[in-house]
Tab-separated table of C-alpha atoms and ligand atoms in Angstrom:
chain	number	residue	atom	x	y	z
T	13	MET	CA	162.267	69.300	-82.311
T	14	THR	CA	160.311	69.755	-79.223
T	15	GLN	CA	163.036	70.843	-76.881
T	16	ASP	CA	164.728	73.870	-75.802
T	17	VAL	CA	168.452	74.521	-75.787
T	18	ILE	CA	169.946	76.102	-72.732
T	19	ASP	CA	171.388	79.273	-73.706
T	20	GLY	CA	174.766	80.663	-72.062
T	21	SER	CA	172.904	83.202	-70.021
T	22	ALA	CA	170.381	81.106	-68.146
T	23	VAL	CA	170.449	80.891	-64.338
T	24	MET	CA	169.604	77.217	-63.444
T	25	GLY	CA	169.413	76.986	-60.045
T	26	ARG	CA	166.879	74.408	-59.322
T	27	ASP	CA	167.562	72.380	-62.385
T	28	VAL	CA	168.588	68.671	-62.641
T	29	TRP	CA	171.104	67.759	-65.118
T	30	ILE	CA	171.706	64.264	-66.663
T	31	LEU	CA	175.278	63.727	-67.993
T	32	GLY	CA	175.324	61.388	-70.725
T	33	GLY	CA	171.641	62.325	-71.744
T	34	THR	CA	171.471	60.404	-74.867
T	35	GLY	CA	172.632	57.001	-73.234
T	36	ARG	CA	170.480	53.881	-72.155
T	37	SER	CA	170.825	55.084	-68.297
T	38	GLY	CA	170.469	58.838	-69.065
T	39	ARG	CA	167.255	58.234	-70.961
T	40	ALA	CA	165.727	56.083	-68.451
T	41	THR	CA	166.417	58.353	-65.521
T	42	ALA	CA	164.984	61.173	-67.651
T	43	THR	CA	161.731	59.403	-67.979
T	44	ALA	CA	161.622	58.372	-64.365
T	45	LEU	CA	162.379	62.116	-63.128
T	46	ILE	CA	159.496	63.217	-65.651
T	47	GLU	CA	157.330	60.719	-63.923
T	48	ARG	CA	158.223	62.390	-60.711
T	49	GLY	CA	157.267	65.881	-62.104
T	50	ILE	CA	160.832	66.837	-62.424
T	51	THR	CA	161.868	68.032	-65.997
T	52	PRO	CA	165.801	67.223	-66.394
T	53	VAL	CA	168.262	69.166	-68.556
T	54	LEU	CA	169.929	66.246	-70.868
T	55	VAL	CA	173.724	67.276	-71.486
T	56	GLY	CA	175.649	65.272	-74.123
T	57	ARG	CA	178.306	65.793	-76.642
T	58	ASP	CA	176.281	65.952	-79.754
T	59	ALA	CA	173.188	68.428	-80.323
T	60	GLU	CA	171.576	65.947	-82.877
T	61	ARG	CA	171.714	62.995	-80.717
T	62	LEU	CA	170.486	64.961	-77.662
T	63	ALA	CA	167.507	66.213	-79.581
T	64	HIS	CA	166.962	62.666	-80.651
T	65	ALA	CA	166.955	61.449	-77.103
T	66	ALA	CA	164.704	64.349	-75.968
T	67	ASP	CA	162.207	62.929	-78.295
T	68	GLN	CA	162.632	59.438	-77.197
T	69	VAL	CA	162.186	60.396	-73.658
T	70	LYS	CA	158.960	62.293	-74.514
T	71	ARG	CA	157.464	59.463	-76.378
T	72	ALA	CA	158.448	57.047	-73.491
T	73	THR	CA	156.908	59.460	-70.926
T	74	SER	CA	153.808	59.754	-72.811
T	75	ARG	CA	153.629	55.848	-73.045
T	76	GLY	CA	153.665	56.090	-69.435
T	77	SER	CA	156.463	53.323	-69.501
T	78	ALA	CA	158.917	54.744	-66.729
T	79	LEU	CA	158.153	52.483	-64.038
T	80	ASP	CA	157.114	48.833	-63.759
T	81	HIS	CA	155.391	49.260	-60.526
T	82	GLY	CA	153.326	52.327	-60.922
T	83	THR	CA	154.452	55.957	-61.602
T	84	ALA	CA	155.845	58.328	-59.070
T	85	ALA	CA	152.458	60.086	-59.152
T	86	ASP	CA	150.869	56.994	-57.665
T	87	HIS	CA	153.286	57.049	-54.630
T	88	HIS	CA	153.118	60.790	-54.469
T	89	PRO	CA	149.818	61.953	-55.377
T	90	SER	CA	150.954	65.685	-55.400
T	91	ILE	CA	153.461	65.012	-57.976
T	92	GLN	CA	152.184	65.654	-61.707
T	93	PRO	CA	154.444	64.244	-64.556
T	94	ALA	CA	156.512	66.787	-66.361
T	95	THR	CA	157.559	67.080	-69.855
T	96	GLY	CA	159.797	68.535	-72.399
T	97	CYS	CA	163.806	67.981	-71.765
T	98	LYS	CA	165.897	70.952	-72.218
T	99	VAL	CA	169.420	70.116	-73.758
T	100	LEU	CA	172.971	71.379	-73.190
T	101	THR	CA	175.808	70.489	-75.473
T	102	ALA	CA	179.275	70.087	-73.846
T	103	PRO	CA	181.880	68.247	-75.533
T	104	SER	CA	183.990	66.599	-72.493
T	105	PRO	CA	183.597	66.042	-68.942
T	106	GLN	CA	186.007	68.961	-68.405
T	107	ALA	CA	183.620	71.120	-70.439
T	108	VAL	CA	180.728	69.726	-68.348
T	109	ALA	CA	182.704	70.710	-65.033
T	110	THR	CA	182.805	74.255	-66.440
T	111	GLU	CA	179.119	74.593	-67.288
T	112	ILE	CA	178.300	73.384	-63.781
T	113	GLN	CA	180.227	76.064	-62.225
T	114	ARG	CA	178.830	78.673	-64.398
T	115	HIS	CA	174.801	77.530	-64.042
T	116	ARG	CA	174.791	75.828	-60.846
T	117	PRO	CA	172.272	73.345	-61.248
T	118	ALA	CA	170.582	72.105	-58.172
T	119	VAL	CA	171.404	68.203	-58.969
T	120	VAL	CA	173.845	66.724	-61.437
T	121	ILE	CA	173.306	63.107	-62.252
T	122	ASN	CA	176.487	61.599	-63.822
T	123	THR	CA	176.005	58.546	-66.003
T	124	ILE	CA	179.057	58.697	-68.186
T	125	GLY	CA	181.678	56.004	-67.564
T	126	PRO	CA	184.244	55.221	-66.894
T	127	PHE	CA	183.512	56.886	-63.505
T	128	THR	CA	187.182	56.401	-62.581
T	129	THR	CA	187.651	59.428	-64.950
T	130	THR	CA	184.500	61.445	-64.612
T	131	ALA	CA	183.385	60.927	-61.479
T	132	PRO	CA	185.958	63.039	-59.286
T	133	VAL	CA	186.057	65.916	-61.839
T	134	ILE	CA	182.339	66.312	-61.955
T	135	ALA	CA	181.752	65.678	-58.219
T	136	ARG	CA	184.405	68.417	-57.297
T	137	ALA	CA	183.004	71.079	-59.732
T	138	CYS	CA	179.489	70.271	-58.006
T	139	ILE	CA	181.223	70.687	-54.794
T	140	THR	CA	182.499	74.126	-55.619
T	141	ALA	CA	179.138	74.983	-57.328
T	142	GLY	CA	176.988	74.286	-54.495
T	143	THR	CA	175.370	71.274	-56.544
T	144	ASP	CA	174.421	67.630	-55.086
T	145	TYR	CA	176.031	64.955	-57.132
T	146	VAL	CA	174.425	61.700	-58.192
T	147	ASP	CA	176.168	58.895	-60.160
T	148	LEU	CA	175.724	55.288	-61.405
T	149	ALA	CA	179.074	54.063	-60.465
T	150	ASN	CA	179.627	50.292	-59.985
T	151	ASP	CA	183.332	49.745	-59.949
T	152	LEU	CA	185.161	49.625	-56.754
T	153	ALA	CA	187.609	52.292	-57.543
T	154	ALA	CA	184.920	54.929	-58.618
T	155	VAL	CA	182.778	54.337	-55.599
T	156	SER	CA	185.780	54.393	-53.213
T	157	ALA	CA	186.799	57.918	-54.866
T	158	ILE	CA	183.596	59.367	-54.373
T	159	LEU	CA	183.607	58.208	-50.708
T	160	ASP	CA	186.974	59.825	-50.069
T	161	LEU	CA	185.260	63.211	-50.832
T	162	ASP	CA	183.158	63.039	-47.904
T	163	LYS	CA	184.867	65.635	-45.648
T	164	ALA	CA	185.030	68.123	-48.838
T	165	ALA	CA	181.370	67.473	-49.288
T	166	THR	CA	180.233	67.975	-45.798
T	167	ASP	CA	182.492	70.983	-45.380
T	168	ALA	CA	180.578	72.456	-48.410
T	169	GLY	CA	177.042	71.213	-47.088
T	170	ARG	CA	176.622	69.254	-50.383
T	171	THR	CA	175.626	65.761	-50.687
T	172	LEU	CA	177.276	63.186	-52.981
T	173	VAL	CA	175.481	59.829	-53.850
T	174	THR	CA	177.526	57.146	-55.815
T	175	GLY	CA	176.197	53.599	-56.775
T	176	ALA	CA	172.739	54.928	-57.446
T	177	GLY	CA	172.016	52.100	-59.932
T	178	PHE	CA	170.972	48.400	-59.715
T	179	GLY	CA	174.440	47.709	-59.071
T	180	VAL	CA	175.225	48.873	-55.510
T	181	THR	CA	171.952	49.696	-54.550
T	182	ALA	CA	170.245	46.341	-54.853
T	183	THR	CA	172.654	44.294	-52.592
T	184	GLU	CA	173.431	47.421	-50.257
T	185	SER	CA	169.821	47.613	-49.603
T	186	VAL	CA	169.504	43.909	-48.623
T	187	VAL	CA	172.509	44.362	-46.293
T	188	VAL	CA	170.885	47.574	-44.710
T	189	ALA	CA	167.637	45.746	-44.081
T	190	LEU	CA	169.133	42.344	-42.620
T	191	CYS	CA	171.434	44.517	-40.410
T	192	ALA	CA	168.945	46.898	-39.096
T	193	GLY	CA	168.724	47.058	-35.111
T	194	ARG	CA	171.693	44.711	-35.043
T	195	VAL	CA	175.435	45.196	-34.776
T	196	GLY	CA	178.600	42.447	-34.640
T	197	ALA	CA	178.097	41.267	-38.374
T	198	LEU	CA	181.236	39.053	-39.146
T	199	ASP	CA	180.928	37.674	-42.314
T	200	VAL	CA	178.743	38.977	-45.473
T	201	ARG	CA	178.474	37.777	-49.084
T	202	VAL	CA	176.568	39.811	-51.542
T	203	ASP	CA	175.569	38.676	-55.076
T	204	MET	CA	173.758	40.890	-57.603
T	205	VAL	CA	171.898	39.039	-60.248
T	206	PRO	CA	170.755	41.495	-62.802
T	207	ALA	CA	168.046	40.548	-65.556
T	208	LEU	CA	168.972	43.004	-68.330
T	209	GLU	CA	167.558	43.493	-71.666
T	210	VAL	CA	170.335	44.197	-74.087
T	211	GLU	CA	169.835	46.818	-76.806
T	212	ALA	CA	171.489	46.083	-80.296
T	213	GLY	CA	174.679	48.270	-81.142
T	214	PRO	CA	178.397	48.983	-80.380
T	215	ILE	CA	179.690	48.350	-76.793
T	216	GLY	CA	180.558	52.065	-76.850
T	217	ASP	CA	183.697	53.862	-75.317
T	218	ALA	CA	182.183	54.270	-71.959
T	219	LEU	CA	181.587	50.586	-71.071
T	220	ALA	CA	184.531	49.438	-72.828
T	221	ALA	CA	186.654	51.524	-70.448
T	222	THR	CA	184.746	50.657	-67.610
T	223	LEU	CA	185.559	46.858	-68.087
T	224	LEU	CA	189.482	47.401	-68.982
T	225	GLU	CA	190.446	50.043	-66.489
T	226	GLY	CA	190.750	47.989	-63.426
T	227	LEU	CA	191.023	49.251	-59.980
T	228	PRO	CA	193.573	52.100	-59.972
T	229	GLY	CA	194.259	53.589	-56.580
T	230	VAL	CA	192.293	51.159	-54.829
T	231	ALA	CA	194.156	49.641	-51.417
T	232	GLY	CA	195.048	46.051	-50.926
T	233	GLY	CA	196.283	44.881	-54.356
T	234	GLY	CA	197.015	45.606	-57.751
T	235	ARG	CA	195.159	47.482	-60.544
T	236	PHE	CA	193.957	44.207	-62.097
T	237	GLU	CA	193.766	41.873	-59.041
T	238	GLY	CA	190.258	41.227	-57.346
T	239	ARG	CA	189.525	42.419	-53.585
T	240	ARG	CA	187.642	41.236	-50.839
T	241	TYR	CA	187.550	42.289	-46.946
T	242	ARG	CA	189.369	40.274	-44.828
T	243	ASP	CA	189.958	41.334	-40.814
T	244	GLY	CA	188.187	44.807	-41.662
T	245	ARG	CA	190.605	45.419	-44.746
T	246	LEU	CA	190.758	45.293	-48.385
T	247	VAL	CA	193.075	42.537	-49.427
T	248	ARG	CA	193.804	40.929	-52.794
T	249	ALA	CA	191.404	38.250	-53.908
T	250	ARG	CA	190.820	36.205	-57.139
T	251	ILE	CA	188.572	37.597	-59.465
T	252	ALA	CA	185.914	35.083	-60.744
T	253	GLY	CA	186.508	32.677	-57.793
T	254	GLU	CA	184.194	31.932	-54.778
T	255	VAL	CA	181.857	30.238	-57.305
T	256	THR	CA	178.401	29.756	-55.954
T	257	HIS	CA	175.043	28.226	-57.425
T	258	LEU	CA	172.116	30.038	-56.016
T	259	THR	CA	168.636	29.018	-56.003
T	260	LEU	CA	166.683	32.176	-56.514
T	261	PRO	CA	163.286	32.778	-54.665
T	262	ASP	CA	161.335	31.873	-57.810
T	263	GLY	CA	163.226	28.675	-58.407
T	264	VAL	CA	165.393	29.714	-61.132
T	265	THR	CA	169.155	28.827	-60.475
T	266	VAL	CA	172.109	31.055	-61.383
T	267	THR	CA	175.932	30.757	-60.846
T	268	THR	CA	177.747	33.835	-59.237
T	269	ALA	CA	181.351	34.607	-59.002
T	270	SER	CA	183.426	37.011	-57.247
T	271	MET	CA	184.066	40.273	-58.562
T	272	PRO	CA	185.518	43.642	-56.904
T	273	LEU	CA	182.505	45.860	-57.411
T	274	GLY	CA	181.387	48.902	-55.814
T	275	GLU	CA	179.128	46.374	-53.602
T	276	LEU	CA	181.960	45.068	-51.932
T	277	MET	CA	182.657	48.350	-50.147
T	278	ALA	CA	178.777	49.586	-49.899
T	279	ALA	CA	178.241	46.011	-48.292
T	280	GLN	CA	181.054	46.408	-45.480
T	281	ARG	CA	180.161	50.152	-44.589
T	282	ALA	CA	176.492	48.985	-44.109
T	283	SER	CA	177.408	45.819	-42.047
T	284	GLN	CA	180.781	47.027	-40.461
T	285	ALA	CA	181.705	43.108	-41.142
T	286	SER	CA	185.360	42.127	-41.064
T	287	SER	CA	184.988	39.426	-43.756
T	288	VAL	CA	183.189	40.794	-47.144
T	289	VAL	CA	182.997	39.119	-50.646
T	290	SER	CA	180.865	40.489	-53.670
T	291	SER	CA	179.629	38.461	-56.515
T	292	SER	CA	177.795	38.853	-59.843
T	293	SER	CA	175.899	36.591	-62.044
T	294	GLU	CA	177.483	38.403	-64.970
T	295	VAL	CA	180.908	36.893	-64.269
T	296	PRO	CA	181.757	33.762	-65.782
T	297	GLY	CA	182.802	31.458	-63.482
T	298	SER	CA	184.148	28.716	-65.704
T	299	ALA	CA	187.189	26.975	-64.976
T	300	LEU	CA	188.368	28.183	-68.616
T	301	VAL	CA	187.823	31.958	-67.488
T	302	ARG	CA	189.545	31.457	-64.024
T	303	ALA	CA	192.733	30.206	-66.096
T	304	ILE	CA	192.670	33.020	-68.635
T	305	MET	CA	191.759	35.880	-66.262
T	306	PRO	CA	195.437	36.246	-64.864
T	307	LEU	CA	196.736	36.224	-68.325
T	308	ALA	CA	194.536	38.690	-69.872
T	309	THR	CA	194.711	41.140	-66.813
T	310	SER	CA	198.546	40.852	-66.990
T	311	VAL	CA	198.672	42.321	-70.452
T	312	LEU	CA	195.991	45.141	-69.656
T	313	ARG	CA	198.898	46.555	-67.204
T	314	TRP	CA	200.526	48.181	-70.306
T	315	SER	CA	198.547	51.039	-71.126
T	316	ALA	CA	199.216	51.056	-75.034
T	317	VAL	CA	197.705	47.331	-74.792
T	318	ARG	CA	194.801	48.915	-72.769
T	319	GLU	CA	194.191	51.565	-75.105
T	320	PHE	CA	194.413	49.314	-77.920
T	321	ALA	CA	191.720	46.940	-76.461
T	322	LYS	CA	189.284	49.507	-75.303
T	323	ARG	CA	189.153	50.932	-78.792
T	324	ARG	CA	188.608	47.581	-80.224
T	325	LEU	CA	186.093	46.580	-77.587
T	326	ALA	CA	184.183	49.838	-77.887
T	327	LYS	CA	183.435	49.000	-81.564
T	328	VAL	CA	182.202	45.331	-81.033
T	329	GLU	CA	178.461	45.180	-81.865
T	330	VAL	CA	176.253	43.237	-79.458
T	331	LYS	CA	173.007	41.809	-80.578
T	332	ALA	CA	169.775	42.667	-78.801
T	333	ARG	CA	168.816	40.274	-76.052
T	334	ALA	CA	165.567	39.822	-74.195
T	335	LYS	CA	166.122	39.857	-70.672
T	336	PRO	CA	167.246	36.231	-69.529
T	337	ARG	CA	164.983	35.783	-66.597
T	338	GLU	CA	161.667	37.648	-65.265
T	339	HIS	CA	163.341	39.578	-62.311
T	340	SER	CA	166.622	40.986	-61.128
T	341	TRP	CA	167.969	39.956	-57.642
T	342	GLY	CA	169.939	41.490	-55.011
T	343	HIS	CA	170.919	38.965	-52.350
T	344	ALA	CA	172.911	39.124	-49.312
T	345	ARG	CA	173.789	36.621	-46.474
T	346	VAL	CA	175.034	37.924	-43.176
T	347	THR	CA	176.747	35.717	-40.314
T	348	TRP	CA	176.870	37.454	-36.914
T	349	ALA	CA	179.239	36.838	-33.886
T	350	ASP	CA	176.735	34.818	-32.180
T	351	GLY	CA	176.771	32.205	-34.895
T	352	THR	CA	173.276	33.186	-36.421
T	353	THR	CA	173.041	33.635	-40.366
T	354	ARG	CA	170.371	35.579	-42.229
T	355	GLU	CA	169.489	35.513	-45.742
T	356	GLY	CA	167.762	38.172	-47.758
T	357	TRP	CA	166.703	39.036	-51.369
T	358	LEU	CA	165.589	42.206	-53.124
T	359	ARG	CA	163.373	41.409	-56.341
T	360	VAL	CA	163.017	44.142	-58.980
T	361	GLY	CA	162.120	44.033	-62.535
T	362	GLU	CA	164.527	44.816	-65.453
T	363	ALA	CA	167.488	45.969	-64.001
T	364	GLN	CA	168.227	49.071	-66.391
T	365	GLN	CA	165.002	50.267	-65.694
T	366	PHE	CA	165.834	49.914	-61.738
T	367	THR	CA	168.926	51.766	-62.597
T	368	GLY	CA	166.845	54.644	-64.003
T	369	THR	CA	164.625	54.753	-61.337
T	370	VAL	CA	167.201	54.898	-58.425
T	371	PRO	CA	168.886	58.046	-59.424
T	372	ALA	CA	165.541	59.738	-60.037
T	373	GLU	CA	164.278	58.984	-56.541
T	374	VAL	CA	167.493	60.037	-54.985
T	375	THR	CA	167.499	63.124	-56.910
T	376	ARG	CA	163.711	63.790	-55.831
T	377	ARG	CA	164.650	63.221	-52.129
T	378	LEU	CA	167.668	65.687	-52.514
T	379	LEU	CA	165.385	68.314	-54.166
T	380	GLU	CA	163.226	68.005	-51.284
T	381	GLY	CA	166.071	68.372	-48.751
T	382	GLU	CA	166.105	64.871	-47.350
T	383	GLY	CA	169.660	64.201	-48.042
T	384	GLY	CA	172.537	64.841	-45.803
T	385	PRO	CA	175.947	66.553	-46.395
T	386	GLY	CA	178.804	64.093	-47.251
T	387	ALA	CA	179.357	61.516	-49.591
T	388	HIS	CA	177.183	58.182	-49.443
T	389	THR	CA	176.017	55.112	-51.116
T	390	PRO	CA	172.015	55.294	-51.687
T	391	ALA	CA	170.793	52.752	-48.961
T	392	ALA	CA	173.394	54.104	-46.649
T	393	LEU	CA	171.557	57.714	-46.931
T	394	PHE	CA	168.187	56.925	-47.342
T	395	GLY	CA	167.730	53.483	-45.809
T	396	ALA	CA	166.084	50.072	-47.122
T	397	GLY	CA	163.052	51.964	-47.981
T	398	LEU	CA	164.747	53.480	-51.138
T	399	ALA	CA	164.652	50.358	-53.066
T	400	ALA	CA	160.960	49.833	-51.963
T	401	ALA	CA	160.210	52.955	-53.457
T	402	CYS	CA	161.976	52.188	-56.509
T	403	GLY	CA	159.669	49.148	-56.895
T	404	GLY	CA	161.985	46.616	-55.143
T	405	GLU	CA	160.536	44.043	-53.008
T	406	TYR	CA	162.074	42.353	-49.858
T	407	LEU	CA	162.014	38.852	-48.935
T	408	LEU	CA	164.116	38.358	-45.966
T	409	ASP	CA	164.460	35.247	-43.742
W	254	NAP	N1	175.043	50.919	-61.416
W	254	NAP	C1	174.741	50.261	-62.327
W	254	NAP	O1	173.796	49.033	-61.881
W	254	NAP	C2	174.720	50.468	-63.639
W	254	NAP	C3	173.898	50.192	-64.697
W	254	NAP	C4	173.762	50.515	-66.022
W	254	NAP	C5	174.810	51.330	-66.418
W	254	NAP	N2	175.884	51.664	-65.431
W	254	NAP	C6	177.212	52.321	-66.120
W	254	NAP	O2	176.606	53.590	-66.299
W	254	NAP	C7	177.401	54.071	-67.461
W	254	NAP	C8	176.546	54.367	-68.809
W	254	NAP	O3	175.947	53.158	-69.084
W	254	NAP	P1	174.822	53.311	-70.342
W	254	NAP	O4	174.249	51.789	-70.438
W	254	NAP	O5	173.763	54.007	-70.210
W	254	NAP	O6	175.909	53.563	-71.417
W	254	NAP	P2	175.603	54.197	-73.088
W	254	NAP	O7	174.030	53.667	-73.462
W	254	NAP	O8	176.692	53.935	-73.841
W	254	NAP	O9	175.556	55.734	-72.608
W	254	NAP	C9	176.712	56.132	-72.332
W	254	NAP	C10	176.656	57.905	-72.286
W	254	NAP	O10	177.855	58.659	-71.927
W	254	NAP	C11	178.155	59.405	-72.739
W	254	NAP	N3	179.434	59.483	-73.072
W	254	NAP	C12	180.448	58.386	-73.236
W	254	NAP	N4	181.643	58.998	-73.311
W	254	NAP	C13	181.592	60.397	-73.058
W	254	NAP	C14	182.662	61.358	-72.875
W	254	NAP	N5	183.982	60.757	-73.058
W	254	NAP	N6	181.986	62.622	-72.909
W	254	NAP	C15	181.022	62.917	-72.521
W	254	NAP	N7	180.048	61.780	-72.896
W	254	NAP	C16	180.188	60.834	-73.078
W	254	NAP	C17	177.445	58.856	-74.098
W	254	NAP	O11	177.443	60.214	-75.018
W	254	NAP	P3	177.571	60.150	-76.413
W	254	NAP	O12	175.947	60.102	-77.178
W	254	NAP	O13	177.957	61.513	-77.079
W	254	NAP	O14	178.152	59.115	-77.092
W	254	NAP	C18	176.250	58.570	-73.850
W	254	NAP	O15	175.243	59.478	-73.673
W	254	NAP	C19	178.399	52.818	-67.836
W	254	NAP	O16	179.707	53.179	-67.213
W	254	NAP	C20	177.859	51.800	-67.037
W	254	NAP	O17	178.871	50.810	-66.595
W	254	NAP	C21	175.972	51.176	-64.165
């Protein structure tokens, strides 16, 4: 075993913690942090899995495989890669919250879904401890819950960044780039098109819960209904509706359909448009799925059915899958009051790798004091340049 275990007496003032340090996103983020000269602490439920994850991160770092588009040391020559993650065992998000208050790390990166459950408790602990907070939430309920903590974070002088993964960051960045220097956007549609490599294994508790939790506490409709913005307000909308066939800049065609993602709120805030729709290529847009969706979501209203479905779904084994296309894409189309429309794309490599890089780059900037107090989404805080610093490439009208 090559890593140290944090003992109870350590004072961790400048440390960066990754919650869910054993997971795919946690490991990818750890690797990208090390490439930026920052050695994270991996936090998880099981000491053995943590030790294994720390070794995997060390191997990935020594292979220099963290970034498709050069390492952070290439972008920032003063940065030297760091190595050797420490680990910290905590059995639950509540126990992690207690540890945050005790050790007061500089930044906590939360990769434990469902974020509707973990994000508010961890973010509140961070605000009290004087710690900055970053998460990978991509669901509307969790993104909205963190953005609602804006005043508490501002009053405490802390920064909360939600949506720091491919989901939210890719499409939000395109909206920010298209709307730079222009006001009066009326209508926005964003489409996320990830190219995801899938590891073999069970779906797992966190993802199963994220998929089946719906939108608790989100204005404008019921827990298992879709959402969009109309007249500047969140209203009910069909899930898997508004089917669109897109031709990507590299000529590949994909179909996207509406989904009430964190992207929806980020795109509305970035554009101030009154009409906004968020869509994904991961939503099957077939007529059959659209017919089944209301039935499936109506039975999920019963918590016993939901818990049963979550347990079963968590155990479902998925097969390893190579990424379905070369690039992942964030797409946005914005129409202004004067009738002009602009379209833009952000091209990145494998979406999971981008999801590791964004929180690492956000954290680096927070450690360097570039954040601002309050609750933000990534491109709203750091501008369109953030995605470019993470290897993304813009193709704008
Ligand atoms: N925004 C985006 O674009 C984006 C992209 C990718 C993923 N995500 C989201 O990020 C989350 C993580 O994704 P992933 O692919 O990294 O998942 P993963 O590989 O299954 O990892 C999940 C991690 O969370 C931990 N965990 C799960 N339930 C926990 C609990 N109750 N208490 C403490 N730790 C718990 C697991 O620890 P153990 O080892 O102890 O099980 C593991 O470390 C998911 O919710 C996913 O939807 C977002």
